[in-house]
Coordinates of C-alpha atoms and ligand atoms in Angstrom, one line a residue:
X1 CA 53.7 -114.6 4.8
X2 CA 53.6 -112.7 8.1
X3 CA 57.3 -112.9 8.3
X4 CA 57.6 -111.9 4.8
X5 CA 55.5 -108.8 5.1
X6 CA 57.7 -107.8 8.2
X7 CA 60.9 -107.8 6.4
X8 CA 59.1 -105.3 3.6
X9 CA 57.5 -103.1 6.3
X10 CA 61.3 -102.6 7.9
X11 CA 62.9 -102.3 4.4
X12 CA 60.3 -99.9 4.0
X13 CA 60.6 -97.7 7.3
X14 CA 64.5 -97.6 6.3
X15 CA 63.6 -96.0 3.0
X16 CA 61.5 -93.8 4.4
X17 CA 63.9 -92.9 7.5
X18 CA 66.6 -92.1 4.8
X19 CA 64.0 -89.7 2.8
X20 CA 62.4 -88.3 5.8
X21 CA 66.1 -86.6 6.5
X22 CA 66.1 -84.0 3.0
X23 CA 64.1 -80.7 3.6
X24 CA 61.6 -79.8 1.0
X25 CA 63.0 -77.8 -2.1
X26 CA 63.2 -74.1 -1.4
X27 CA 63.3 -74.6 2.6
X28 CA 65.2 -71.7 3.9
X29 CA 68.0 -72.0 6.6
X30 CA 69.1 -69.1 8.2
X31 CA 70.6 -67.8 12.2
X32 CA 70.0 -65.0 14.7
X33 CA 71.5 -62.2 16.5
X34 CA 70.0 -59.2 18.0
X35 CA 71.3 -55.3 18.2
X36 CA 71.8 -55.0 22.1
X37 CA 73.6 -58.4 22.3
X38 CA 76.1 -58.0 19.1
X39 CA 76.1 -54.3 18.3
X40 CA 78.4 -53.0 21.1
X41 CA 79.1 -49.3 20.6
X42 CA 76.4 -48.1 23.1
X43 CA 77.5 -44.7 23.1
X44 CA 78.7 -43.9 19.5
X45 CA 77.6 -40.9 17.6
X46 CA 74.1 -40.0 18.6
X47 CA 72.9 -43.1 19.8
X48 CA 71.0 -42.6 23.0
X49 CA 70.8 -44.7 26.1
X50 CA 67.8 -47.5 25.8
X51 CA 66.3 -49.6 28.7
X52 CA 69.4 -52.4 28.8
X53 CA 72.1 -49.5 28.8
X54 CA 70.9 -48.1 31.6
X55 CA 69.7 -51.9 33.5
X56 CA 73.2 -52.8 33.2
X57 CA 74.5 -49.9 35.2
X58 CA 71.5 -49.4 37.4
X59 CA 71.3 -53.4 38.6
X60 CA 74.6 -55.2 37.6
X61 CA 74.2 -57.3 40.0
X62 CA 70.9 -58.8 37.4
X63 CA 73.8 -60.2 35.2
X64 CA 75.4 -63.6 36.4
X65 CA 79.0 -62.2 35.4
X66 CA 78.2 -58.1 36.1
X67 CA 79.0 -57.6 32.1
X68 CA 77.5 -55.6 30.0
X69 CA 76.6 -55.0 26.0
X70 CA 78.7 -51.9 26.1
X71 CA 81.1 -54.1 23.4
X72 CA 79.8 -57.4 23.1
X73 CA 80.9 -58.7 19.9
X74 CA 81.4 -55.2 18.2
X75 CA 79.4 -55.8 15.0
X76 CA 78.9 -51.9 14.8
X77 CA 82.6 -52.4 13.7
X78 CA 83.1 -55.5 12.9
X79 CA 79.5 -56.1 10.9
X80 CA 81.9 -57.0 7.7
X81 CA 83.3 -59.8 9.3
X82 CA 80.0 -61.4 10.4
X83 CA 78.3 -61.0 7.0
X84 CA 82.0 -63.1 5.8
X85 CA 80.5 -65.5 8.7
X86 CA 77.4 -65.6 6.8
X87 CA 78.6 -66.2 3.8
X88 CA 80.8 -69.1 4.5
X89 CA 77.9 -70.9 6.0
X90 CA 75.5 -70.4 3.5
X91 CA 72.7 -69.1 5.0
X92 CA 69.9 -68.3 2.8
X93 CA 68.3 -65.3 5.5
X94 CA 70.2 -63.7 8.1
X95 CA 68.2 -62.3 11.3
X96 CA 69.3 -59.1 12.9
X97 CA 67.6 -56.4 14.9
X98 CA 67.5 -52.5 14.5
X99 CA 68.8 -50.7 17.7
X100 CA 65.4 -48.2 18.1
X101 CA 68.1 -46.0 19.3
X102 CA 70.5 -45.5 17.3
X103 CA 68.2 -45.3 13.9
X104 CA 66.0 -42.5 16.1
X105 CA 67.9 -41.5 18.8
X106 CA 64.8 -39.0 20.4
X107 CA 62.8 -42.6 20.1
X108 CA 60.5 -40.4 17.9
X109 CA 60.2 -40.0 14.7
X110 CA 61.6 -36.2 14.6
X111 CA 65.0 -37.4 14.2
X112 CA 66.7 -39.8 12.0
X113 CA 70.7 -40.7 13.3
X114 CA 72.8 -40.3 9.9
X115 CA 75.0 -43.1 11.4
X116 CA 72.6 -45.4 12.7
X117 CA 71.3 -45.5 9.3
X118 CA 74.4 -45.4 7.3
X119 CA 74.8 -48.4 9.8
X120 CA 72.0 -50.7 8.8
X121 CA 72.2 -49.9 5.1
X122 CA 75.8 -51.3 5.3
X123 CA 74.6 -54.3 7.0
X124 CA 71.9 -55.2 4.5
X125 CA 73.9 -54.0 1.5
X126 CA 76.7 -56.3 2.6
X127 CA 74.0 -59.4 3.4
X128 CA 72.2 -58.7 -0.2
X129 CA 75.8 -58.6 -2.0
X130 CA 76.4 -62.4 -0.7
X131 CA 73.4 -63.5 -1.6
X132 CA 72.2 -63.4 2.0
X133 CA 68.3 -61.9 2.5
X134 CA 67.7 -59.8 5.9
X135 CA 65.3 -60.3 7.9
X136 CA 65.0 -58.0 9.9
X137 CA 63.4 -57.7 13.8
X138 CA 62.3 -54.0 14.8
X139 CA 62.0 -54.3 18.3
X140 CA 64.3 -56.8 20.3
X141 CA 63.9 -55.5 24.2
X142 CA 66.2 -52.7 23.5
X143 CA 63.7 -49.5 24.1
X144 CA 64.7 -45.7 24.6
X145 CA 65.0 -45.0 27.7
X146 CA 63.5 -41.8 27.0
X147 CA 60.3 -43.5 26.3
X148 CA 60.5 -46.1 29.6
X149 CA 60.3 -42.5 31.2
X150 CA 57.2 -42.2 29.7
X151 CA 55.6 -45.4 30.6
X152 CA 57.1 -47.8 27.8
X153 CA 55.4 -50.5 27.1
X154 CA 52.7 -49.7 29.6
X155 CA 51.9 -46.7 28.1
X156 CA 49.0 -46.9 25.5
X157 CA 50.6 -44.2 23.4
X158 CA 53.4 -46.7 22.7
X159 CA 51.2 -48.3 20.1
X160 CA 51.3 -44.7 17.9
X161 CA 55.2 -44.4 19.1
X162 CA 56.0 -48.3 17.5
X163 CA 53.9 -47.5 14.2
X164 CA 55.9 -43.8 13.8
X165 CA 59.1 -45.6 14.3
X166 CA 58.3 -48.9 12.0
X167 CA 57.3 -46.6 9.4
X168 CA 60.5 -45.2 9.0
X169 CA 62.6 -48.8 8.9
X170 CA 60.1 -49.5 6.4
X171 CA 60.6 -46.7 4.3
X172 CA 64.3 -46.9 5.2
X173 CA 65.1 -50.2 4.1
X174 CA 61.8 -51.8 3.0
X175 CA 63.5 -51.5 -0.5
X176 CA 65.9 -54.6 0.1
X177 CA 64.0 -55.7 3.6
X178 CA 61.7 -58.3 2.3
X179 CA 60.8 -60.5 5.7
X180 CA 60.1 -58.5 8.7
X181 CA 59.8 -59.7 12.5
X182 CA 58.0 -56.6 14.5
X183 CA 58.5 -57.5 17.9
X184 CA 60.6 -60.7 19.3
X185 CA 58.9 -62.5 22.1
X186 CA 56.5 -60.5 23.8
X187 CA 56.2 -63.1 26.7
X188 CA 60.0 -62.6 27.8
X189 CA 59.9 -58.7 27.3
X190 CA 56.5 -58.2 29.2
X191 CA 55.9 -61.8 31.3
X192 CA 59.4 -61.6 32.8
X193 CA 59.9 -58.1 33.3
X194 CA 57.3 -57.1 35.5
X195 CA 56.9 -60.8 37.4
X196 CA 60.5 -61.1 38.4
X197 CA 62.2 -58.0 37.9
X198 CA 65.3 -59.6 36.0
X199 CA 65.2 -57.9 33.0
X200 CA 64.8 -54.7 31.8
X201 CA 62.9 -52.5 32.8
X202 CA 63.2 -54.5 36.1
X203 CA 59.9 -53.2 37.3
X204 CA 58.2 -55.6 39.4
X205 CA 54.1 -55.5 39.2
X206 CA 52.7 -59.1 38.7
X207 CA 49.1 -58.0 38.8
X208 CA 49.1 -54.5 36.6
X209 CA 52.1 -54.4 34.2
X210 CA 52.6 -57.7 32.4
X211 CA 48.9 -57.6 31.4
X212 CA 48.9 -53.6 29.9
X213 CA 52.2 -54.6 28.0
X214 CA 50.7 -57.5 26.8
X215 CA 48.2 -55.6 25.4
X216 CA 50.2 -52.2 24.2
X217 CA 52.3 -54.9 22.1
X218 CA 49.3 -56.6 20.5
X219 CA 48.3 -53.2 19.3
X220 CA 51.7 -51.7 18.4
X221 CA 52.7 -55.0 16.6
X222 CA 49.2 -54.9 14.6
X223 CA 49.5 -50.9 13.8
X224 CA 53.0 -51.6 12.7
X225 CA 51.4 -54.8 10.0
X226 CA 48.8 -52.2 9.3
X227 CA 51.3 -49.8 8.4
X228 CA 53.4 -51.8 6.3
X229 CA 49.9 -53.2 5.1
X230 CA 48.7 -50.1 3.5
X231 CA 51.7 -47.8 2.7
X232 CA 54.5 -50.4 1.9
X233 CA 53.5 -54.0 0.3
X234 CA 52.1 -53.5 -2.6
X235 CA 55.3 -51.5 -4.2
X236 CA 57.7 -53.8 -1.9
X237 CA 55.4 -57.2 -1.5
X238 CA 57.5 -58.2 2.0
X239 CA 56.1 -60.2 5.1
X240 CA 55.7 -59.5 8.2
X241 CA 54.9 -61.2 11.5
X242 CA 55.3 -61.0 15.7
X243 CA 57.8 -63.7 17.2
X244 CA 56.6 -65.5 19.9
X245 CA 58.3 -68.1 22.7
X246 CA 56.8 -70.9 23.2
X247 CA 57.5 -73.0 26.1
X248 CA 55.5 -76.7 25.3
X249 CA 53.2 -77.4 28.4
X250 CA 52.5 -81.3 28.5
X251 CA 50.7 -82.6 31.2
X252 CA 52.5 -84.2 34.1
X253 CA 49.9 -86.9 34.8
X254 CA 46.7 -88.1 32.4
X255 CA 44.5 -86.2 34.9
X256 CA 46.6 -83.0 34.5
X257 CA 45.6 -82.9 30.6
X258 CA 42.6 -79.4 31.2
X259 CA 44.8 -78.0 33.3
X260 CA 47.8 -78.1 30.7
X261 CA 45.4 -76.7 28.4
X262 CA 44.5 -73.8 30.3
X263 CA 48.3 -73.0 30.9
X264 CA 49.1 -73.6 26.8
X265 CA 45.9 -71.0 26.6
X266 CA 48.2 -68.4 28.9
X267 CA 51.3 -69.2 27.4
X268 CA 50.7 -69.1 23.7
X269 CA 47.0 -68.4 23.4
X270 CA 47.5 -65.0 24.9
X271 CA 49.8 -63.5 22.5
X272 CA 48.4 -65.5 19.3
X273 CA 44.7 -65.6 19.4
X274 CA 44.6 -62.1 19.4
X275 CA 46.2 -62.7 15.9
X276 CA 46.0 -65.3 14.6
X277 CA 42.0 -66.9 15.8
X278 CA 39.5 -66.2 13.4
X279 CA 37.5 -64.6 16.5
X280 CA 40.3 -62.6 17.5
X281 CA 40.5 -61.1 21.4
X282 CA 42.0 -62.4 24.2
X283 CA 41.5 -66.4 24.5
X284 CA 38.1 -66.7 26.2
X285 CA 39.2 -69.2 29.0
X286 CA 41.9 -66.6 30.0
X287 CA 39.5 -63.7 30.3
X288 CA 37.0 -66.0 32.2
X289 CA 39.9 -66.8 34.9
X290 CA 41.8 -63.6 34.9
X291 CA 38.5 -61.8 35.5
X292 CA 37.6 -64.3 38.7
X293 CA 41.6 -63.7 39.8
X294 CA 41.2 -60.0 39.8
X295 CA 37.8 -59.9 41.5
X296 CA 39.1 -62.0 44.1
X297 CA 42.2 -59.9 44.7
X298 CA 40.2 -57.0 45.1
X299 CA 40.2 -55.1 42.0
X300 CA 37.5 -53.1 40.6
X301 CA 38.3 -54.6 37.1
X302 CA 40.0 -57.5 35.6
X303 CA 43.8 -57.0 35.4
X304 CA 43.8 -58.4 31.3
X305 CA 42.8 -55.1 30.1
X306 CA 39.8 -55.7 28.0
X307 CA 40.2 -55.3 23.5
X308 CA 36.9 -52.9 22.2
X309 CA 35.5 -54.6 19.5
X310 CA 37.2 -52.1 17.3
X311 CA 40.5 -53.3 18.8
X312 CA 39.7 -57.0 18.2
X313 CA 39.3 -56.1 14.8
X314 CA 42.5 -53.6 14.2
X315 CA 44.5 -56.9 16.0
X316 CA 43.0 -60.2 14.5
X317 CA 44.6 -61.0 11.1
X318 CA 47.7 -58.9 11.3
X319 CA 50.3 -61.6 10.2
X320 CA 51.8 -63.2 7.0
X321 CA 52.9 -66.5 8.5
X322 CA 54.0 -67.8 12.1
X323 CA 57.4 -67.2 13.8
X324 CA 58.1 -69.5 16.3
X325 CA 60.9 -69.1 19.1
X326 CA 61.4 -72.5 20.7
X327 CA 63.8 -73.9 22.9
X328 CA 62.2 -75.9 26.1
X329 CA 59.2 -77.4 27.3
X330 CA 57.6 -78.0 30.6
X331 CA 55.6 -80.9 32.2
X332 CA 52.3 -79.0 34.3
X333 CA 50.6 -80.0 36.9
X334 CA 47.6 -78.6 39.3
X335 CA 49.0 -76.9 42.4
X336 CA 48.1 -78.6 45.8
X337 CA 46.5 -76.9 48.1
X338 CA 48.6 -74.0 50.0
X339 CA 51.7 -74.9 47.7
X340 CA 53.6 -71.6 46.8
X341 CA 54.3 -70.5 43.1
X342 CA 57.0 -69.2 41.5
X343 CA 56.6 -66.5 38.7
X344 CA 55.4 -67.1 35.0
X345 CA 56.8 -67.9 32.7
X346 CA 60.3 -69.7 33.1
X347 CA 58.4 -71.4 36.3
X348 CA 54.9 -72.0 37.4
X349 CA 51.8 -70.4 35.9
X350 CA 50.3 -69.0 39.1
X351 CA 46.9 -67.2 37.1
X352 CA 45.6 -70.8 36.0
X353 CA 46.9 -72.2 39.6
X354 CA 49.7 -74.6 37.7
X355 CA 52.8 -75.9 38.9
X356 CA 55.7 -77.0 36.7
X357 CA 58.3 -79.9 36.7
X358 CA 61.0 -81.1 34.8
X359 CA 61.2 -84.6 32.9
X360 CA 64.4 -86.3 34.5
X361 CA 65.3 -87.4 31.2
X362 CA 65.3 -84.1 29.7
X363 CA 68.8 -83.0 29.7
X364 CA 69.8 -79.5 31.3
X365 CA 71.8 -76.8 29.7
X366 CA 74.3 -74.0 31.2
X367 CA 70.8 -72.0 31.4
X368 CA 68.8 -72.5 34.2
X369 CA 65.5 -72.6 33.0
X370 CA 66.5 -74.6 29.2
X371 CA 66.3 -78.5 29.3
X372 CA 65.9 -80.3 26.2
X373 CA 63.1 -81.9 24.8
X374 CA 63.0 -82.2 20.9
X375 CA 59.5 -83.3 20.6
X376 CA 58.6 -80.0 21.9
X377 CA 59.0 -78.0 19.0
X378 CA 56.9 -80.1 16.9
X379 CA 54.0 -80.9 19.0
X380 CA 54.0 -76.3 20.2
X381 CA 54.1 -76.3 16.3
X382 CA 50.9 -78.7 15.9
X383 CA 49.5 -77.7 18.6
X384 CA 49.4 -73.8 16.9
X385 CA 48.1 -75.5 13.5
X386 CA 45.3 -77.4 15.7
X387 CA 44.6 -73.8 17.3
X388 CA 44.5 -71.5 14.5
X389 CA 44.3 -73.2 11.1
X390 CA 46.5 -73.7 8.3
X391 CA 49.6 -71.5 7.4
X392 CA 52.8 -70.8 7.1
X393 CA 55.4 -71.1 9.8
X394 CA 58.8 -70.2 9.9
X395 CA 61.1 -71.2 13.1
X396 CA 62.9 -67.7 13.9
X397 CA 64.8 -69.0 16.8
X398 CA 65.9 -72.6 18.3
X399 CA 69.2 -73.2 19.7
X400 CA 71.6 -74.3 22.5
X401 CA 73.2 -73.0 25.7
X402 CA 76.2 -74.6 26.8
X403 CA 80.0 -72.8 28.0
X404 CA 82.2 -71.7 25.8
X405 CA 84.0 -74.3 23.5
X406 CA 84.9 -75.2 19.6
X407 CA 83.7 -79.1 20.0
X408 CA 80.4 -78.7 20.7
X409 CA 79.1 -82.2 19.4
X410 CA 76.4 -81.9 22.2
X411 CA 75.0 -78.6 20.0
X412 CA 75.0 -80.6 17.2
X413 CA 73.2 -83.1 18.6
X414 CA 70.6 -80.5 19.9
X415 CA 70.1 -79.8 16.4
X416 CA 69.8 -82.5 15.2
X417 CA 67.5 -83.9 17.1
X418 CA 65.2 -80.8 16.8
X419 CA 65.4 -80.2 12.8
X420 CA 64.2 -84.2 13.0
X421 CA 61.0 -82.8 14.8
X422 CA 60.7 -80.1 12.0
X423 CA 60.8 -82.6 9.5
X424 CA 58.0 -85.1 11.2
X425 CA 55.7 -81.6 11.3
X426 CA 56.4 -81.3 8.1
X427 CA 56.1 -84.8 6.7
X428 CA 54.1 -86.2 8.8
X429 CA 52.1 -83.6 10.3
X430 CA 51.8 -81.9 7.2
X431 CA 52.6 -78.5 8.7
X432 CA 53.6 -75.5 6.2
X433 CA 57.2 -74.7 8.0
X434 CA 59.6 -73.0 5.0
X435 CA 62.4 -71.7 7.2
X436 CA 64.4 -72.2 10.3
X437 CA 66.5 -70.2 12.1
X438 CA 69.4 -71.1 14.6
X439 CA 70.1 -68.8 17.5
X440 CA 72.6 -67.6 17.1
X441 CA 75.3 -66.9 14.9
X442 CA 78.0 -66.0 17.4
X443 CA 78.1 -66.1 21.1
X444 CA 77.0 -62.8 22.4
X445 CA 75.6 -61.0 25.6
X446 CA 73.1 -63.8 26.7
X447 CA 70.9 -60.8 28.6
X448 CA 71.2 -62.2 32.4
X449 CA 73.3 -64.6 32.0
X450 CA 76.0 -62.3 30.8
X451 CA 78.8 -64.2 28.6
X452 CA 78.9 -67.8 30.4
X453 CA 75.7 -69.0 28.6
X454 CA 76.9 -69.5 24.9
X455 CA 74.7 -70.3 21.9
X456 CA 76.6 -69.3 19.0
X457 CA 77.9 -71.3 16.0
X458 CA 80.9 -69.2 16.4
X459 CA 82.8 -68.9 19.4
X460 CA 83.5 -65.2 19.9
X461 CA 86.8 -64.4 21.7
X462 CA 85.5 -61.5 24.4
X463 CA 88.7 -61.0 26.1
X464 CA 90.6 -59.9 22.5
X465 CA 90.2 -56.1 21.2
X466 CA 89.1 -58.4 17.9
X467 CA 86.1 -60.0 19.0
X468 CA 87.6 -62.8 17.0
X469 CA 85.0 -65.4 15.7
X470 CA 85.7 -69.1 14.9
X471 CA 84.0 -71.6 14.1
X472 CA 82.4 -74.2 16.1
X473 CA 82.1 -77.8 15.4
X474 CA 78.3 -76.3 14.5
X475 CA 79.1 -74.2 12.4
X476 CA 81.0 -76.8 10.0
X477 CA 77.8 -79.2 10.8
X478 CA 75.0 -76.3 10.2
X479 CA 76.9 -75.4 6.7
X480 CA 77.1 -79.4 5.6
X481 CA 73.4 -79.6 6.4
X482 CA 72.9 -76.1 4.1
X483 CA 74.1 -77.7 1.7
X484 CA 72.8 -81.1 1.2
X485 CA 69.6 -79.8 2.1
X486 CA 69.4 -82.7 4.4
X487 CA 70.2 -83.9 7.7
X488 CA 71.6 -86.7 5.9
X489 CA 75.6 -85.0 6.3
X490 CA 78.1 -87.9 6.8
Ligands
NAG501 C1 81.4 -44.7 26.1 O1 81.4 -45.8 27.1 C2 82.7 -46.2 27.5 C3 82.5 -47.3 28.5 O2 81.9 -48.4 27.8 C4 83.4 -45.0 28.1 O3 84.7 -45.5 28.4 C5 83.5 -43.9 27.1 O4 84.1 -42.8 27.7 C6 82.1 -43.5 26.6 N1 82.2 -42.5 25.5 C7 81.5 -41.5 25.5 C8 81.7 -40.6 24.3 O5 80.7 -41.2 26.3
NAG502 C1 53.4 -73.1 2.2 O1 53.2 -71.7 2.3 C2 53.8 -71.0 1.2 C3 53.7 -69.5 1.4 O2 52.4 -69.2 1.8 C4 53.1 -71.5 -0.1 O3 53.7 -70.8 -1.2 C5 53.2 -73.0 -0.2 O4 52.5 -73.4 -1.3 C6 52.7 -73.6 1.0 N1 53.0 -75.1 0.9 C7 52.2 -76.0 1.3 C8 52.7 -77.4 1.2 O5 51.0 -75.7 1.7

């Protein structure tokens, strides 16, 4: 009898393992690129120098190889042959990002650039004509210089300067534009920035700056969904949403568990409860600590600039699902007494007094701070589910960094192994995920680690005039996958 029941519990776990591989019916499968790190043609027409441009020439030595986006893969002229790209793989969405300045090259709203805009229409136009729907990211790290002078993303003002500048792409293109990401990852463009000075703006003030762009892109993301809110969806009924990185904190040992909490609370509460909470504001354990940080420093006030209630308000709710960048995890662990940190976020999480290590069996990548650990993805994505409730998510980026190659059966392992995970969430977990995005399309300008870092599903030749693209092993793997609908591709 007992034997008998084992044989049908492991005929049934095979059935199920064979199911569990299909994605639900009208799942959408799409990848990513982003203006500064495709687009090239940084000085074309009027297009005016933003914050990377000028980080580039200013602090080449930030860039493992001292390259630059000046060309990167060209897709200002060679857009036709990635929307071929897109087409052969059969995405159903294809992410891209508007260059702030080349669509408004004063950065305000006084000007509109006839070729930045003849530009994107082609590029959406050409996506639509496949088939293909746009989504499309506003604000991926590339701001005008001419507003960095100003403050940037320290500024308060920003928050007007985002909403003048969204409301034209959404008049623009909000015709054909139905999924829209407002800002990409505002832990990488504020967290890293102004901890460790290796991107751009490359200004280096722990205490002050992180927090006050944390806060100017809370508020220019939401006036940007208020925006489209009231003046745009109901005659174009599109979606729109803020996409965060998440690096999955798990605790080192059992006894680590509150303070892995905490450090979840500064890594992804920060820039979602804000949003996505039903209280709204910053998470409360945060404001407790950072205010007990800044008082012990010295400061006058806490360094987490404070939300009015008004502010809470204007913030909390402004999303139409979840977008979720993904790529590594972290095990945490409280700091001994005297030990030094290193900076947030790609290292330790010095605020909540946490240190980080790395899982010997997660396996390294060509970047320095990416090891992989499928189960990451899906236990960030429950985690968020736990946090804030029921809704939809959509995976905007998850990929894999290795050096440059046509067989890479290790990326398709990678995603393999982290679609599985979207599945359990989905199956299992019963998370609403209804998209997933795979960074990227084509190797391109990996920010600092220049060109040697490669995550595309085509290989793109940077040494030709052509910028020629072929495929990877991936790429015929992501395509099969499209088109089954299932992980199940041999
Ligand atoms: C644009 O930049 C390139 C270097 O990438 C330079 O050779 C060229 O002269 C510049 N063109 C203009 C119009 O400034
Ligand atoms: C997931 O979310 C979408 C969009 O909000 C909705 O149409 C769909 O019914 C949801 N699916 C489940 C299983 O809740």
């Amino acid at each position: 009898m007992i034997s008998s029941n084992v044989v049908l519990l492991s005929l049934l776990a095979v059935t199920v393992t064979c199911e569990d591989l299909d994605f639900p019916p009208g799942f959408q499968f799409g990848a990513a690129s982003a203006a500064y790190q495709v687009e090239g043609a940084w000085n074309v027409s009027d297009k005016s120098e933003n914050i990377w441009d000028r980080l580039v020439r200013d602090k080449p030595e930030l860039i493992a190889d001292r390259s630059t986006g000046d060309v990167a893969c060209d897709s200002y002229h060679l857009w036709r042959r990635d929307v071929e790209m897109t087409a052969d793989l059969g995405l159903h969405f294809y992410r891209i990002s508007i260059a702030w300045t080349r669509l408004l090259p004063n950065g305000f709203a006084n000007k509109i650039s006839e070729d930045g805009l003849n530009y994107y229409n082609n590029v959406i136009d050409g996506l639509l004509e496949k088939g293909i729907q746009p989504m499309v990211t506003l604000y991926h790290w590339d701001l005008p210089q001419s507003l960095q002078d100003l403050g940037g993303w320290t500024n308060p003002l920003i928050v007007n300067w985002f909403g003048n500048y969204a409301r034209i792409a959404f008049s623009l293109f909000g015709d054909r534009v139905k999924t829209w990401i407002t800002i990409n990852e505002p832990l990488i463009m504020c967290d890293v920035p102004y901890n460790t000075g290796s991107m751009a703006p490359a200004i280096v003030n722990p205490d002050v700056g992180a927090h006050l762009c944390a806060k100017n892109v809370l508020m220019a993301h939401a006036k940007a969904w208020r925006i489209y809110d009231k003046e745009f969806r109901p005659k174009y009924h599109g979606e729109l949403s803020l996409a965060n990185h998440l690096i999955w904190y798990e605790p080192f040992t059992p006894e680590d568990e509150e303070i892995t909490e905490t450090a979840r609370e500064y890594m992804a509460g920060r820039y979602s409860h804000p949003i996505y909470s039903k209280e709204g504001g910053w998470p409360p354990v945060i404001e407790k600590i950072m205010a007990e940080n800044s008082k012990a420093k010295g400061y006058s006030e806490s360094n987490l600039p404070a939300f009015t209630k008004e502010e809470i308000e204007f913030v909390r709710g402004t999303f139409d699902f979840y977008a979720v960048n993904h790529y590594t995890s972290r095990l945490i662990r409280r700091a001994k007494e005297g030990e030094e940190f290193g900076a947030f976020p790609l290292s330790d999480v010095p605020d909540v007094g946490a240190k980080y290590e790395i899982n010997p069996d997660w396996k390294p990548t060509t970047s320095s701070w990416f090891f992989v650990y499928p189960e990451g993805l899906r236990n960030q994505i429950v985690w968020l589910r736990e946090q804030y409730g029921d809704m939809k998510f959509i995976v905007t980026e998850n990929g894999y960094a290795r050096l440059k190659g046509l067989d890479d059966t290790d990326r398709i392992e990678y995603y393999t192994e982290y679609l599985k995970q979207v599945l359990r969430a989905i199956k299992e977990d019963g998370v609403n995920i209804t998209g997933y995005t795979t960074w990227s399309l084509m190797d391109n300008f990996e920010w600092g680690d220049g060109y040697n870092s490669r995550f595309g599903l085509y290989e793109v030749d940077f040494t030709s005039p052509e910028r020629t693209r072929t495929p990877k092993a991936s790429a015929e793997f992501y395509k099969k996958l499209i088109q089954r609908h299932s992980l199940n591709v041999d």
